[in-house]
C-alpha cells in the first residue's frame, strides 16, 4: 500500500516570485527610519533609578538602521538592489534580509500578499527559506560594473570565471533547445560570493508576543526546532576561526571531468569513483582526486553562551548553548560579551565515540543569523541624537565634572571624591608607545580600602555595569590561573589551547576585584605584571606567549582586622606589599565614623531608596548609565598633551611630595612610598580631567585637582589616626608625666620651678604597669626632642 501524499500548504514557487519582487522593488526612505528611531526612544525602558543597564533589543533600531543609513537623502532608494550591486562588484560579502522590511512589503500589498505569509513562514522554517531567498538573489543579481583586475583576490577571479562558464553553458543549452540543466554547469553554492542571513523583526515596547522577545537559554524548547529565535546570554567561550567545507571539488584522472559534492552535514563520505557519463560508457571507473583550490570553504566559529545571572532560578546552575557562526558573523563575538543572538535552532547528531555513548540522544545548536551587542565598545558606540543634545546642553556649563561624578551610583550616599576618582578611571589617561616599543600605560588603577558596610562592593558592581567591558570577580573565589590564563584541551580539535581568565576577558575594559585582601599571596602576585606592563606572560605546557591585558584594576579590600584600627600604624592596617601598593594610582580609605548629622542624612537616603526604588531628587543633573557611557566615549577620543609650563609645575609638585614623604617617615605617618609611579599617576589623572573637558591640552587646574585627589586619598588613610589620641607606650608615659606636673605630684620642693624627681616618677610609672625599659625609651625619645629637660631634674635621684 502506497503512503498517503500530503499536499504542501505553502506555494514555494509563488513565494520565491514574491521574494524576487521584494528584492527588486522594495524602497526605503530616511523618513521611515527617523520615525522608527523615535519610536525606539519612546519604547526604550531604562529603569528609573538609573542603575539598570539591561535595555531591550530596541537599541538596535538606533544603532543599526540609523547608523547604516546616515547621510542618505530623503528620496526612496532601492535598498536591496543597491546592496546586491555591491555584492556583484565584490564590495560586500553578506546579504542581510531584514524581516521588518519584508513585513512592511507584505502590508503594502495586503490583498495579494495576505496568502503568502512570508515573514511567518521564514520564522517557522528559516533553514529552507535561506535556499529560497538565495535562489531569488541569484535570479535578480545585477551585472558587475567593475571589471576583474590583478588587484582582486584569487577567489574573485575564480568566481568570475565560474559565472562566465555557467552563462556560456546555459546559452549553448538554450540553442540546442534542451530544457534539462546541463551537467557541466557549476552548482549554485559554488558560484555564490555571499552569505545570506536574516535579521529578525524588532520587537516593539508594547508588543506582548513572547516569540519576538529574547529568550533565556532554559526557555528554548523542542517546539522551537527549525524556528528563527533570539536568545540572550553572556559569551563564555569562543573557538578559533576554521575553514568549513561547503562544496568539495574532485578531478577525474581518466576523463578529466570536474565533479562537485555539496556538503550539508557534519560528516560526509568522499567520492572515489567518477560518476560522469564518459566514465560510465567506457566503464573505466576513473579515480577522483580532491581539488582544494576549486572547492568552497566558509569561515566557521563555535561560540558558547551562558544564561545571565538574573535568568537562573534559585538553586539551579546556568545552562549553556552552542552557537555556530559562519561567514561574516565570525570574529564578531568576544568572551565576556552580553549578546542577543538571532538564529535557527537545529538538532545535530553526536559523532564519533560520543554517538556510541549518547545512543538515541542528539545535541542541539543555534545557527547564528544576527548578533546584537548589548554593551558596545567605546570605539563602536553610535551616538544617538537625544543623548547628544542633552550632553551639548550641559557641556559648556563648566559643571560636567560634578554632574557626571554625581551620576556614578546615585543611590549610594556620599563618597564624592571616591566617585570623582572612579569617573576618571572610566575615562582613563593616554597610553603612550615609544619608537623603540616601550609602552607607558594610560589606564588608571584604584584601590578602595575601608570598613565593612561603606558600599565598596556596590560601587564595584556599578562600575562593571557602566563600563562597556567590565568583569567582576572576588579575591577568595579567584585563583592566579583564573585571573590570568589556563591551559586547556580544546574539545573540538583536541589541541592544547589557552583559556583567558578574568584579566584577559577585561582587555580594554575594567576588572573589578572584590575582597582583594582575602587573596592568597601567590595569586595576588599574578596581577603585578598586568597592573604595570599590561601583559600576561605564559610559559606552560609547551606554550610560550604573551597575552594582552590592557585593563584598569579596581580593587576593594578590608583592613587587616576587618575594621580600621586607629591604635596601629596605617602600614599595618593596610597589610598589602609595597610592590602592589605602588601600582595603584589612587588609594582610598573609606572609614565608617559615627557623626550625628551624617548618620541622619545617610539613614534618610537609604530609607528613601528602599521606599521609592530610586535615588532622592537633587538640585543637580543626574545622567543615566547610557548617557554616561556616551559622554565617556566622546571624551576618550581626545589625546591631550602636556605643555612645558605645566610639566615644570608638575615637577615642582613631585619634589614637594617627596619631601613630605621624608618628613612623614620621620614621624612614622607614611603608608606608601612616593615614587616615579606616583608622578605618572598624577599625569594620568590630569590627562583624564583634560579629556573630561574635551581639551587637547592639560592645564594647571587639572594638575591641582589630580594632586588634590591624591592628597585626599592619602589624608583619608591617616587623618583618623591624627585625630585620635596616640596609644603608644611612650605617649602614654608622656601624658602621665604631664598630669603629674599639672597636679604637683613627684615635684621637687614646693613645685614652683616645675621640676620633677625621676625617682618618684619612675615609681609611679612602674606602678601603672609599665616596664623600666619603656620608661627609659620614653625618656630618650623626649630628650631628643628637648622636652624631658623641662620636666625632670637631670639625673638627680631625689
PDB file of C-alpha atoms in Angstrom, residues 81-280:
ATOM      1  CA  UNK A  81      19.260  46.202  -5.336  1.00  0.00           C
ATOM      2  CA  UNK A  82      21.907  48.664  -4.168  1.00  0.00           C
ATOM      3  CA  UNK A  83      23.124  46.002  -1.742  1.00  0.00           C
ATOM      4  CA  UNK A  84      23.225  43.345  -4.467  1.00  0.00           C
ATOM      5  CA  UNK A  85      25.122  45.701  -6.756  1.00  0.00           C
ATOM      6  CA  UNK A  86      27.825  45.985  -4.089  1.00  0.00           C
ATOM      7  CA  UNK A  87      27.888  42.180  -3.821  1.00  0.00           C
ATOM      8  CA  UNK A  88      28.283  41.907  -7.597  1.00  0.00           C
ATOM      9  CA  UNK A  89      31.092  44.476  -7.503  1.00  0.00           C
ATOM     10  CA  UNK A  90      32.878  42.455  -4.800  1.00  0.00           C
ATOM     11  CA  UNK A  91      32.498  45.228  -2.184  1.00  0.00           C
ATOM     12  CA  UNK A  92      30.168  43.292   0.119  1.00  0.00           C
ATOM     13  CA  UNK A  93      30.066  39.650   1.187  1.00  0.00           C
ATOM     14  CA  UNK A  94      26.810  39.477   3.141  1.00  0.00           C
ATOM     15  CA  UNK A  95      23.153  39.920   2.141  1.00  0.00           C
ATOM     16  CA  UNK A  96      21.031  40.767   5.201  1.00  0.00           C
ATOM     17  CA  UNK A  97      17.280  40.336   4.702  1.00  0.00           C
ATOM     18  CA  UNK A  98      15.535  42.426   7.371  1.00  0.00           C
ATOM     19  CA  UNK A  99      12.194  40.882   8.267  1.00  0.00           C
ATOM     20  CA  UNK A 100      10.950  44.364   9.230  1.00  0.00           C
ATOM     21  CA  UNK A 101      11.281  45.372   5.568  1.00  0.00           C
ATOM     22  CA  UNK A 102       9.625  42.174   4.393  1.00  0.00           C
ATOM     23  CA  UNK A 103       6.753  42.750   6.829  1.00  0.00           C
ATOM     24  CA  UNK A 104       6.264  46.302   5.530  1.00  0.00           C
ATOM     25  CA  UNK A 105       6.334  44.968   1.958  1.00  0.00           C
ATOM     26  CA  UNK A 106       3.623  42.412   2.772  1.00  0.00           C
ATOM     27  CA  UNK A 107       1.449  45.036   4.441  1.00  0.00           C
ATOM     28  CA  UNK A 108       1.729  47.325   1.421  1.00  0.00           C
ATOM     29  CA  UNK A 109       0.373  44.510  -0.801  1.00  0.00           C
ATOM     30  CA  UNK A 110      -2.114  43.104   1.670  1.00  0.00           C
ATOM     31  CA  UNK A 111      -4.542  41.874  -0.994  1.00  0.00           C
ATOM     32  CA  UNK A 112      -2.082  39.782  -2.990  1.00  0.00           C
ATOM     33  CA  UNK A 113       0.405  39.003  -0.225  1.00  0.00           C
ATOM     34  CA  UNK A 114      -2.005  38.001   2.517  1.00  0.00           C
ATOM     35  CA  UNK A 115      -1.975  34.329   1.457  1.00  0.00           C
ATOM     36  CA  UNK A 116       1.824  34.041   1.195  1.00  0.00           C
ATOM     37  CA  UNK A 117       2.669  34.914   4.829  1.00  0.00           C
ATOM     38  CA  UNK A 118       6.353  35.262   4.034  1.00  0.00           C
ATOM     39  CA  UNK A 119       7.518  36.541   7.429  1.00  0.00           C
ATOM     40  CA  UNK A 120       5.605  33.875   9.341  1.00  0.00           C
ATOM     41  CA  UNK A 121       6.910  31.143   7.023  1.00  0.00           C
ATOM     42  CA  UNK A 122      10.522  32.327   7.404  1.00  0.00           C
ATOM     43  CA  UNK A 123      10.279  32.429  11.208  1.00  0.00           C
ATOM     44  CA  UNK A 124       8.945  28.860  11.325  1.00  0.00           C
ATOM     45  CA  UNK A 125      11.150  27.253   8.635  1.00  0.00           C
ATOM     46  CA  UNK A 126      14.160  29.547   8.358  1.00  0.00           C
ATOM     47  CA  UNK A 127      16.671  26.932   7.164  1.00  0.00           C
ATOM     48  CA  UNK A 128      14.690  26.165   3.990  1.00  0.00           C
ATOM     49  CA  UNK A 129      13.956  29.798   3.260  1.00  0.00           C
ATOM     50  CA  UNK A 130      17.660  30.598   3.162  1.00  0.00           C
ATOM     51  CA  UNK A 131      17.749  28.465  -0.003  1.00  0.00           C
ATOM     52  CA  UNK A 132      14.537  30.076  -1.342  1.00  0.00           C
ATOM     53  CA  UNK A 133      15.906  33.610  -0.836  1.00  0.00           C
ATOM     54  CA  UNK A 134      19.315  32.574  -2.207  1.00  0.00           C
ATOM     55  CA  UNK A 135      17.707  31.377  -5.464  1.00  0.00           C
ATOM     56  CA  UNK A 136      15.776  34.661  -5.622  1.00  0.00           C
ATOM     57  CA  UNK A 137      19.003  36.637  -5.128  1.00  0.00           C
ATOM     58  CA  UNK A 138      20.732  34.600  -7.846  1.00  0.00           C
ATOM     59  CA  UNK A 139      17.948  35.452 -10.306  1.00  0.00           C
ATOM     60  CA  UNK A 140      17.891  39.207  -9.672  1.00  0.00           C
ATOM     61  CA  UNK A 141      21.645  39.658  -9.158  1.00  0.00           C
ATOM     62  CA  UNK A 142      22.745  42.621 -11.324  1.00  0.00           C
ATOM     63  CA  UNK A 143      25.752  42.561 -13.606  1.00  0.00           C
ATOM     64  CA  UNK A 144      29.064  43.685 -12.227  1.00  0.00           C
ATOM     65  CA  UNK A 145      30.111  47.223 -13.023  1.00  0.00           C
ATOM     66  CA  UNK A 146      33.789  46.747 -12.120  1.00  0.00           C
ATOM     67  CA  UNK A 147      35.958  44.530 -14.250  1.00  0.00           C
ATOM     68  CA  UNK A 148      38.250  41.941 -12.716  1.00  0.00           C
ATOM     69  CA  UNK A 149      41.805  43.243 -12.347  1.00  0.00           C
ATOM     70  CA  UNK A 150      45.078  41.959 -10.963  1.00  0.00           C
ATOM     71  CA  UNK A 151      44.329  43.752  -7.688  1.00  0.00           C
ATOM     72  CA  UNK A 152      41.392  41.439  -6.938  1.00  0.00           C
ATOM     73  CA  UNK A 153      41.614  38.356  -4.805  1.00  0.00           C
ATOM     74  CA  UNK A 154      42.231  34.935  -6.395  1.00  0.00           C
ATOM     75  CA  UNK A 155      38.804  33.846  -5.161  1.00  0.00           C
ATOM     76  CA  UNK A 156      37.158  36.733  -7.039  1.00  0.00           C
ATOM     77  CA  UNK A 157      38.851  35.691 -10.279  1.00  0.00           C
ATOM     78  CA  UNK A 158      37.808  32.049  -9.848  1.00  0.00           C
ATOM     79  CA  UNK A 159      34.226  33.079  -9.074  1.00  0.00           C
ATOM     80  CA  UNK A 160      34.079  35.346 -12.107  1.00  0.00           C
ATOM     81  CA  UNK A 161      35.379  32.567 -14.371  1.00  0.00           C
ATOM     82  CA  UNK A 162      32.791  30.140 -12.986  1.00  0.00           C
ATOM     83  CA  UNK A 163      29.942  32.568 -13.586  1.00  0.00           C
ATOM     84  CA  UNK A 164      31.051  33.162 -17.184  1.00  0.00           C
ATOM     85  CA  UNK A 165      31.382  29.388 -17.713  1.00  0.00           C
ATOM     86  CA  UNK A 166      27.825  28.895 -16.408  1.00  0.00           C
ATOM     87  CA  UNK A 167      26.496  31.586 -18.726  1.00  0.00           C
ATOM     88  CA  UNK A 168      28.150  30.064 -21.803  1.00  0.00           C
ATOM     89  CA  UNK A 169      26.935  26.531 -20.930  1.00  0.00           C
ATOM     90  CA  UNK A 170      23.375  27.729 -20.342  1.00  0.00           C
ATOM     91  CA  UNK A 171      23.455  29.694 -23.609  1.00  0.00           C
ATOM     92  CA  UNK A 172      24.572  26.658 -25.572  1.00  0.00           C
ATOM     93  CA  UNK A 173      21.872  24.550 -23.880  1.00  0.00           C
ATOM     94  CA  UNK A 174      19.230  27.081 -24.924  1.00  0.00           C
ATOM     95  CA  UNK A 175      20.451  26.991 -28.521  1.00  0.00           C
ATOM     96  CA  UNK A 176      20.108  23.211 -28.530  1.00  0.00           C
ATOM     97  CA  UNK A 177      16.572  23.560 -27.070  1.00  0.00           C
ATOM     98  CA  UNK A 178      17.413  21.175 -24.226  1.00  0.00           C
ATOM     99  CA  UNK A 179      15.175  22.055 -21.243  1.00  0.00           C
ATOM    100  CA  UNK A 180      17.181  19.999 -18.736  1.00  0.00           C
ATOM    101  CA  UNK A 181      20.028  21.569 -16.819  1.00  0.00           C
ATOM    102  CA  UNK A 182      23.389  20.514 -18.307  1.00  0.00           C
ATOM    103  CA  UNK A 183      25.780  18.508 -16.108  1.00  0.00           C
ATOM    104  CA  UNK A 184      28.755  20.726 -16.811  1.00  0.00           C
ATOM    105  CA  UNK A 185      27.214  23.682 -15.004  1.00  0.00           C
ATOM    106  CA  UNK A 186      28.688  24.707 -11.693  1.00  0.00           C
ATOM    107  CA  UNK A 187      26.334  24.304  -8.662  1.00  0.00           C
ATOM    108  CA  UNK A 188      24.847  27.477  -7.243  1.00  0.00           C
ATOM    109  CA  UNK A 189      26.591  27.020  -3.879  1.00  0.00           C
ATOM    110  CA  UNK A 190      29.925  27.224  -5.694  1.00  0.00           C
ATOM    111  CA  UNK A 191      29.321  30.465  -7.567  1.00  0.00           C
ATOM    112  CA  UNK A 192      27.765  32.482  -4.720  1.00  0.00           C
ATOM    113  CA  UNK A 193      30.133  35.003  -3.304  1.00  0.00           C
ATOM    114  CA  UNK A 194      27.866  35.981  -0.421  1.00  0.00           C
ATOM    115  CA  UNK A 195      26.223  34.562   2.690  1.00  0.00           C
ATOM    116  CA  UNK A 196      22.527  35.266   3.187  1.00  0.00           C
ATOM    117  CA  UNK A 197      21.282  35.935   6.726  1.00  0.00           C
ATOM    118  CA  UNK A 198      18.016  37.068   8.294  1.00  0.00           C
ATOM    119  CA  UNK A 199      17.619  39.918  10.748  1.00  0.00           C
ATOM    120  CA  UNK A 200      14.568  39.240  12.953  1.00  0.00           C
ATOM    121  CA  UNK A 201      11.669  41.596  13.498  1.00  0.00           C
ATOM    122  CA  UNK A 202      12.493  44.255  16.075  1.00  0.00           C
ATOM    123  CA  UNK A 203      10.042  43.878  18.991  1.00  0.00           C
ATOM    124  CA  UNK A 204       8.081  46.985  19.902  1.00  0.00           C
ATOM    125  CA  UNK A 205       7.961  48.106  23.523  1.00  0.00           C
ATOM    126  CA  UNK A 206       4.237  47.352  23.719  1.00  0.00           C
ATOM    127  CA  UNK A 207       4.495  44.033  21.911  1.00  0.00           C
ATOM    128  CA  UNK A 208       3.024  41.266  24.052  1.00  0.00           C
ATOM    129  CA  UNK A 209       4.111  38.458  21.743  1.00  0.00           C
ATOM    130  CA  UNK A 210       6.726  36.443  23.592  1.00  0.00           C
ATOM    131  CA  UNK A 211       8.183  34.984  20.409  1.00  0.00           C
ATOM    132  CA  UNK A 212       9.746  38.311  19.405  1.00  0.00           C
ATOM    133  CA  UNK A 213      11.461  38.800  22.752  1.00  0.00           C
ATOM    134  CA  UNK A 214      14.898  37.440  23.604  1.00  0.00           C
ATOM    135  CA  UNK A 215      14.649  34.036  25.292  1.00  0.00           C
ATOM    136  CA  UNK A 216      16.729  32.659  28.126  1.00  0.00           C
ATOM    137  CA  UNK A 217      18.701  29.508  27.287  1.00  0.00           C
ATOM    138  CA  UNK A 218      16.497  27.318  29.515  1.00  0.00           C
ATOM    139  CA  UNK A 219      13.351  28.601  27.770  1.00  0.00           C
ATOM    140  CA  UNK A 220      14.436  27.220  24.375  1.00  0.00           C
ATOM    141  CA  UNK A 221      12.205  24.146  23.849  1.00  0.00           C
ATOM    142  CA  UNK A 222      11.668  21.442  21.264  1.00  0.00           C
ATOM    143  CA  UNK A 223       8.838  23.466  19.746  1.00  0.00           C
ATOM    144  CA  UNK A 224      11.448  25.983  18.550  1.00  0.00           C
ATOM    145  CA  UNK A 225      13.285  23.469  16.326  1.00  0.00           C
ATOM    146  CA  UNK A 226      13.725  24.960  12.869  1.00  0.00           C
ATOM    147  CA  UNK A 227      12.392  28.339  14.021  1.00  0.00           C
ATOM    148  CA  UNK A 228      14.159  31.684  13.915  1.00  0.00           C
ATOM    149  CA  UNK A 229      14.529  32.634  17.594  1.00  0.00           C
ATOM    150  CA  UNK A 230      16.506  35.181  19.629  1.00  0.00           C
ATOM    151  CA  UNK A 231      18.467  34.032  22.691  1.00  0.00           C
ATOM    152  CA  UNK A 232      20.148  36.299  25.252  1.00  0.00           C
ATOM    153  CA  UNK A 233      23.258  35.260  27.129  1.00  0.00           C
ATOM    154  CA  UNK A 234      26.850  36.012  28.039  1.00  0.00           C
ATOM    155  CA  UNK A 235      29.684  34.594  25.924  1.00  0.00           C
ATOM    156  CA  UNK A 236      31.910  32.187  27.822  1.00  0.00           C
ATOM    157  CA  UNK A 237      34.000  30.562  25.092  1.00  0.00           C
ATOM    158  CA  UNK A 238      34.923  31.448  21.511  1.00  0.00           C
ATOM    159  CA  UNK A 239      36.817  28.996  19.344  1.00  0.00           C
ATOM    160  CA  UNK A 240      39.345  29.797  16.657  1.00  0.00           C
ATOM    161  CA  UNK A 241      38.059  30.523  13.155  1.00  0.00           C
ATOM    162  CA  UNK A 242      38.484  27.457  10.945  1.00  0.00           C
ATOM    163  CA  UNK A 243      37.509  26.807   7.308  1.00  0.00           C
ATOM    164  CA  UNK A 244      34.374  24.685   6.939  1.00  0.00           C
ATOM    165  CA  UNK A 245      33.900  22.909   3.605  1.00  0.00           C
ATOM    166  CA  UNK A 246      30.685  23.731   1.757  1.00  0.00           C
ATOM    167  CA  UNK A 247      31.330  22.213  -1.678  1.00  0.00           C
ATOM    168  CA  UNK A 248      34.002  19.614  -2.433  1.00  0.00           C
ATOM    169  CA  UNK A 249      35.504  19.589  -5.931  1.00  0.00           C
ATOM    170  CA  UNK A 250      37.117  16.483  -7.490  1.00  0.00           C
ATOM    171  CA  UNK A 251      39.006  15.878 -10.743  1.00  0.00           C
ATOM    172  CA  UNK A 252      38.859  12.561 -12.616  1.00  0.00           C
ATOM    173  CA  UNK A 253      42.198  11.127 -13.741  1.00  0.00           C
ATOM    174  CA  UNK A 254      40.616   9.379 -16.766  1.00  0.00           C
ATOM    175  CA  UNK A 255      38.092  11.727 -18.336  1.00  0.00           C
ATOM    176  CA  UNK A 256      39.246  14.993 -16.727  1.00  0.00           C
ATOM    177  CA  UNK A 257      35.733  15.959 -15.587  1.00  0.00           C
ATOM    178  CA  UNK A 258      35.172  18.177 -12.582  1.00  0.00           C
ATOM    179  CA  UNK A 259      32.774  16.644 -10.029  1.00  0.00           C
ATOM    180  CA  UNK A 260      31.227  18.688  -7.234  1.00  0.00           C
ATOM    181  CA  UNK A 261      29.840  17.346  -3.963  1.00  0.00           C
ATOM    182  CA  UNK A 262      27.781  19.718  -1.753  1.00  0.00           C
ATOM    183  CA  UNK A 263      28.341  19.057   1.970  1.00  0.00           C
ATOM    184  CA  UNK A 264      25.299  19.723   4.155  1.00  0.00           C
ATOM    185  CA  UNK A 265      26.124  17.875   7.401  1.00  0.00           C
ATOM    186  CA  UNK A 266      28.962  17.471   9.882  1.00  0.00           C
ATOM    187  CA  UNK A 267      30.069  14.191   8.280  1.00  0.00           C
ATOM    188  CA  UNK A 268      30.283  13.081   4.654  1.00  0.00           C
ATOM    189  CA  UNK A 269      31.854  10.281   2.657  1.00  0.00           C
ATOM    190  CA  UNK A 270      34.296  11.499  -0.026  1.00  0.00           C
ATOM    191  CA  UNK A 271      33.573  10.297  -3.541  1.00  0.00           C
ATOM    192  CA  UNK A 272      36.057   7.842  -5.028  1.00  0.00           C
ATOM    193  CA  UNK A 273      34.625   6.820  -8.433  1.00  0.00           C
ATOM    194  CA  UNK A 274      33.859   9.232 -11.238  1.00  0.00           C
ATOM    195  CA  UNK A 275      30.077   9.390 -11.934  1.00  0.00           C
ATOM    196  CA  UNK A 276      30.434  11.172 -15.309  1.00  0.00           C
ATOM    197  CA  UNK A 277      28.773   9.826 -18.451  1.00  0.00           C
ATOM    198  CA  UNK A 278      32.088   9.248 -20.247  1.00  0.00           C
ATOM    199  CA  UNK A 279      33.481   7.039 -17.494  1.00  0.00           C
ATOM    200  CA  UNK A 280      30.189   5.130 -17.278  1.00  0.00           C
TER     201      UNK A 280
END
